[in-house]
Amino acid sequence: MKIFLDTADLNEIRKGAALGSVDGITTNPSLIAKQGRDFKEMIMEITTIIDGPISAEVTTLTKEEMLRDGREYAKWQKNIVVKLPTTREGVEACKILSDEGIRINMTLCFSPMQALLVAKAGAWCVSPFVGRLDDISSDGVELVSQIVHIYQNYDYKTQVLAASMRTPLHVLQCALAGAHIATMPFKVFDALYDHPLTDKGLKNFLADWEKAKKDMAKSKGK
Ligand code: G3P
């Protein structure tokens, strides 16, 4: 499963890139707004740090506007993926842009039938929002599982990008469900590295090694 960071924070992106396991970046208007900087400038800077897919989301609602903005973003850099909302106009725009060879990430997907429609429209990936479904007492991971199943049934090439990951458990469950990609905040990504038994085991190994070295030095001195 590919790992994307869901952030527009350049420090987090740099830290993630240095760790070597980040395959791409997703952004959304809320994440970009938090940085308080020009949209194009931000996206272009991200493309200089990560050479995998970088999702840039439109903030327009009509098909014509989405086509205009999608075509524009796709020209900025070859690894930009245009992110469109899963609405009627968004799915229409997805079909047209995908036919032109532009990679589309269909976002705000909350049902398996929306996912079927975007696959038929040729989307490069679909983003089911796991955490936001859990927030309303629905089962986000189950949605990911259903989409993976439907895509396998009909051999759709659209990838399932599990979004709105709130915990390492979400990431595990989406990997088990067969998601192709999971996108997560830096904090969740960073937590994937940790296990208390790794730390405890390492501490014991090093303590044993230090003791053995001292014992060996002592016996040589005898
Ligand atoms: O970028 C889309 C998605 O990952 C947002 O996550 O935590 O705001 O529901 P969240």
Short mmCIF file of C-alpha atoms and ligand atoms in Angstrom, two decimals:
data_model
loop_
_atom_site.label_atom_id
_atom_site.label_comp_id
_atom_site.label_asym_id
_atom_site.label_seq_id
_atom_site.Cartn_x
_atom_site.Cartn_y
_atom_site.Cartn_z
CA MET A 1 0.00 0.00 0.00
CA LYS A 2 1.28 3.43 -0.88
CA ILE A 3 1.53 6.04 1.87
CA PHE A 4 0.62 9.67 1.17
CA LEU A 5 0.80 12.57 3.61
CA ASP A 6 -2.39 14.60 3.91
CA THR A 7 -0.85 18.00 4.53
CA ALA A 8 0.34 21.23 2.94
CA ASP A 9 2.83 21.90 5.74
CA LEU A 10 6.24 22.02 4.04
CA ASN A 11 8.16 21.12 7.20
CA GLU A 12 6.06 17.99 7.66
CA ILE A 13 6.48 17.12 3.98
CA ARG A 14 10.26 17.56 4.22
CA LYS A 15 10.41 15.41 7.37
CA GLY A 16 8.29 12.72 5.68
CA ALA A 17 10.42 12.82 2.53
CA ALA A 18 13.59 12.38 4.61
CA LEU A 19 12.15 9.24 6.22
CA GLY A 20 11.83 7.75 2.74
CA SER A 21 8.40 6.07 2.98
CA VAL A 22 6.21 8.85 1.60
CA ASP A 23 4.91 8.12 -1.91
CA GLY A 24 2.78 11.22 -2.50
CA ILE A 25 0.84 14.13 -1.01
CA THR A 26 -2.81 15.06 -0.82
CA THR A 27 -3.99 18.57 -0.05
CA ASN A 28 -7.43 20.09 0.28
CA PRO A 29 -8.61 23.71 0.49
CA SER A 30 -8.73 23.59 4.32
CA LEU A 31 -5.12 22.34 4.55
CA ILE A 32 -3.89 24.94 2.03
CA ALA A 33 -5.82 27.73 3.82
CA LYS A 34 -4.06 26.86 7.11
CA GLN A 35 -0.71 27.77 5.54
CA GLY A 36 -1.91 31.26 4.51
CA ARG A 37 0.07 31.24 1.26
CA ASP A 38 -0.65 31.39 -2.47
CA PHE A 39 -2.17 28.12 -3.75
CA LYS A 40 -0.05 27.65 -6.87
CA GLU A 41 3.13 28.64 -5.05
CA MET A 42 2.42 26.03 -2.33
CA ILE A 43 1.64 23.24 -4.77
CA MET A 44 4.74 23.99 -6.85
CA GLU A 45 6.94 23.96 -3.75
CA ILE A 46 5.51 20.58 -2.74
CA THR A 47 6.37 19.19 -6.20
CA THR A 48 10.01 20.10 -5.61
CA ILE A 49 10.10 17.95 -2.45
CA ILE A 50 8.11 14.86 -3.49
CA ASP A 51 8.14 13.49 -7.02
CA GLY A 52 5.12 11.18 -6.48
CA PRO A 53 1.51 12.23 -7.10
CA ILE A 54 0.46 15.57 -5.53
CA SER A 55 -3.29 16.18 -5.30
CA ALA A 56 -4.44 19.77 -5.88
CA GLU A 57 -8.14 20.37 -5.31
CA VAL A 58 -10.39 22.73 -7.26
CA THR A 59 -12.51 25.21 -5.32
CA THR A 60 -15.09 25.62 -8.05
CA LEU A 61 -18.50 23.97 -8.42
CA THR A 62 -19.57 24.02 -12.07
CA LYS A 63 -18.34 21.59 -14.70
CA GLU A 64 -16.95 24.40 -16.87
CA GLU A 65 -14.99 25.92 -13.99
CA MET A 66 -13.65 22.52 -12.93
CA LEU A 67 -12.54 21.80 -16.51
CA ARG A 68 -10.81 25.17 -16.70
CA ASP A 69 -9.06 24.80 -13.32
CA GLY A 70 -8.24 21.10 -13.78
CA ARG A 71 -6.58 21.74 -17.16
CA GLU A 72 -4.65 24.63 -15.65
CA TYR A 73 -3.35 22.67 -12.60
CA ALA A 74 -2.37 19.72 -14.80
CA LYS A 75 -0.10 22.05 -16.81
CA TRP A 76 1.86 23.18 -13.74
CA GLN A 77 3.80 19.94 -13.24
CA LYS A 78 3.52 16.37 -14.50
CA ASN A 79 2.99 14.78 -11.06
CA ILE A 80 -0.05 16.92 -10.20
CA VAL A 81 -3.31 15.01 -9.74
CA VAL A 82 -6.44 17.13 -10.01
CA LYS A 83 -8.87 16.65 -7.14
CA LEU A 84 -12.57 17.10 -7.86
CA PRO A 85 -15.62 16.72 -5.59
CA THR A 86 -17.90 13.70 -6.10
CA THR A 87 -20.90 15.68 -7.34
CA ARG A 88 -22.80 15.35 -10.62
CA GLU A 89 -20.74 18.13 -12.18
CA GLY A 90 -17.54 16.74 -10.67
CA VAL A 91 -18.14 13.28 -12.16
CA GLU A 92 -18.90 14.83 -15.56
CA ALA A 93 -15.69 16.87 -15.40
CA CYS A 94 -13.81 13.73 -14.29
CA LYS A 95 -14.88 11.86 -17.42
CA ILE A 96 -13.79 14.67 -19.74
CA LEU A 97 -10.46 15.35 -18.04
CA SER A 98 -9.64 11.64 -17.66
CA ASP A 99 -10.28 11.18 -21.40
CA GLU A 100 -7.73 13.97 -21.96
CA GLY A 101 -5.17 11.98 -19.94
CA ILE A 102 -5.34 14.08 -16.76
CA ARG A 103 -5.19 12.07 -13.51
CA ILE A 104 -8.21 12.75 -11.30
CA ASN A 105 -8.68 12.11 -7.57
CA MET A 106 -12.42 12.09 -6.79
CA THR A 107 -12.81 13.36 -3.25
CA LEU A 108 -15.53 13.49 -0.59
CA CYS A 109 -16.68 9.97 -1.47
CA PHE A 110 -18.99 8.53 1.18
CA SER A 111 -20.77 5.66 -0.59
CA PRO A 112 -19.83 2.63 -2.69
CA MET A 113 -22.20 3.77 -5.44
CA GLN A 114 -20.44 7.13 -5.70
CA ALA A 115 -17.21 5.13 -6.02
CA LEU A 116 -18.71 3.02 -8.82
CA LEU A 117 -19.70 6.17 -10.73
CA VAL A 118 -16.26 7.74 -10.48
CA ALA A 119 -14.60 4.52 -11.66
CA LYS A 120 -16.93 4.49 -14.69
CA ALA A 121 -15.87 8.10 -15.30
CA GLY A 122 -12.21 6.96 -15.45
CA ALA A 123 -10.94 8.50 -12.20
CA TRP A 124 -7.29 7.73 -11.36
CA CYS A 125 -8.32 7.32 -7.72
CA VAL A 126 -11.27 7.72 -5.38
CA SER A 127 -11.01 9.11 -1.84
CA PRO A 128 -13.41 7.56 0.66
CA PHE A 129 -13.31 9.56 3.93
CA VAL A 130 -12.98 6.95 6.66
CA GLY A 131 -12.76 9.15 9.78
CA ARG A 132 -15.63 11.40 8.82
CA LEU A 133 -17.93 8.38 8.46
CA ASP A 134 -16.77 7.05 11.83
CA ASP A 135 -17.56 10.51 13.25
CA ILE A 136 -21.24 9.99 12.42
CA SER A 137 -21.31 6.40 13.77
CA SER A 138 -20.97 4.86 10.31
CA ASP A 139 -18.24 2.37 9.35
CA GLY A 140 -15.56 4.06 7.24
CA VAL A 141 -13.34 1.00 6.87
CA GLU A 142 -16.34 -1.03 5.67
CA LEU A 143 -16.81 1.54 2.89
CA VAL A 144 -13.19 1.05 1.80
CA SER A 145 -13.71 -2.73 1.80
CA GLN A 146 -16.86 -2.48 -0.30
CA ILE A 147 -15.20 -0.22 -2.88
CA VAL A 148 -12.17 -2.53 -3.16
CA HIS A 149 -14.55 -5.47 -3.66
CA ILE A 150 -16.61 -3.71 -6.35
CA TYR A 151 -13.51 -2.56 -8.25
CA GLN A 152 -12.10 -6.10 -8.16
CA ASN A 153 -15.42 -7.56 -9.41
CA TYR A 154 -15.29 -5.44 -12.55
CA ASP A 155 -11.54 -4.96 -12.87
CA TYR A 156 -11.70 -1.16 -12.60
CA LYS A 157 -8.25 0.43 -12.64
CA THR A 158 -9.30 3.29 -10.32
CA GLN A 159 -7.25 3.14 -7.12
CA VAL A 160 -8.79 3.33 -3.67
CA LEU A 161 -7.13 6.12 -1.69
CA ALA A 162 -8.31 5.80 1.90
CA ALA A 163 -8.54 9.34 3.31
CA SER A 164 -9.45 10.96 6.60
CA MET A 165 -7.17 8.55 8.50
CA ARG A 166 -7.25 9.52 12.14
CA THR A 167 -5.28 6.67 13.76
CA PRO A 168 -2.67 4.00 12.95
CA LEU A 169 -5.51 1.47 13.39
CA HIS A 170 -7.36 3.10 10.46
CA VAL A 171 -4.22 2.63 8.35
CA LEU A 172 -3.93 -1.04 9.35
CA GLN A 173 -7.61 -1.71 8.68
CA CYS A 174 -7.46 -0.02 5.27
CA ALA A 175 -4.32 -1.99 4.34
CA LEU A 176 -6.12 -5.22 5.32
CA ALA A 177 -9.15 -4.11 3.28
CA GLY A 178 -6.91 -3.77 0.20
CA ALA A 179 -6.75 0.03 -0.22
CA HIS A 180 -4.09 0.92 -2.79
CA ILE A 181 -3.12 4.13 -0.98
CA ALA A 182 -3.76 5.65 2.45
CA THR A 183 -3.32 9.36 3.05
CA MET A 184 -2.78 10.55 6.59
CA PRO A 185 -1.68 13.50 8.73
CA PHE A 186 2.03 13.54 9.62
CA LYS A 187 1.21 12.66 13.23
CA VAL A 188 -0.47 9.39 12.20
CA PHE A 189 2.36 8.55 9.77
CA ASP A 190 5.00 9.19 12.43
CA ALA A 191 3.16 6.96 14.93
CA LEU A 192 3.39 4.01 12.48
CA TYR A 193 7.10 3.73 13.36
CA ASP A 194 6.54 3.24 17.08
CA HIS A 195 6.15 0.16 19.23
CA PRO A 196 6.96 0.14 22.98
CA LEU A 197 8.43 -3.38 22.69
CA THR A 198 10.87 -2.16 20.00
CA ASP A 199 12.14 0.52 22.41
CA LYS A 200 12.20 -1.84 25.39
CA GLY A 201 13.90 -4.63 23.41
CA LEU A 202 16.54 -2.26 22.02
CA LYS A 203 17.28 -0.86 25.49
CA ASN A 204 17.78 -4.41 26.83
CA PHE A 205 19.98 -5.47 23.87
CA LEU A 206 22.24 -2.46 24.36
CA ALA A 207 22.43 -2.92 28.14
CA ASP A 208 23.37 -6.62 27.68
CA TRP A 209 25.99 -5.66 25.10
CA GLU A 210 27.54 -3.02 27.36
CA LYS A 211 27.67 -5.52 30.24
CA ALA A 212 29.27 -8.18 28.01
CA LYS A 213 31.91 -5.68 26.83
CA LYS A 214 32.78 -4.80 30.45
CA ASP A 215 32.95 -8.51 31.42
CA MET A 216 35.23 -9.25 28.45
CA ALA A 217 37.52 -6.33 29.34
CA LYS A 218 37.69 -7.57 32.91
CA SER A 219 38.58 -11.14 31.93
CA LYS A 220 41.29 -9.88 29.53
CA GLY A 221 42.83 -7.88 32.38
CA LYS A 222 43.12 -11.00 34.59
O1 G3P B 1 -7.83 15.39 2.60
C1 G3P B 1 -9.04 14.74 2.82
C2 G3P B 1 -9.18 14.04 4.15
O2 G3P B 1 -8.08 13.21 4.39
C3 G3P B 1 -9.54 14.93 5.30
O3 G3P B 1 -9.37 14.31 6.55
O4 G3P B 1 -9.36 14.38 9.03
O5 G3P B 1 -10.23 16.36 7.72
O6 G3P B 1 -11.53 14.26 7.85
P1 G3P B 1 -10.16 14.86 7.85
#
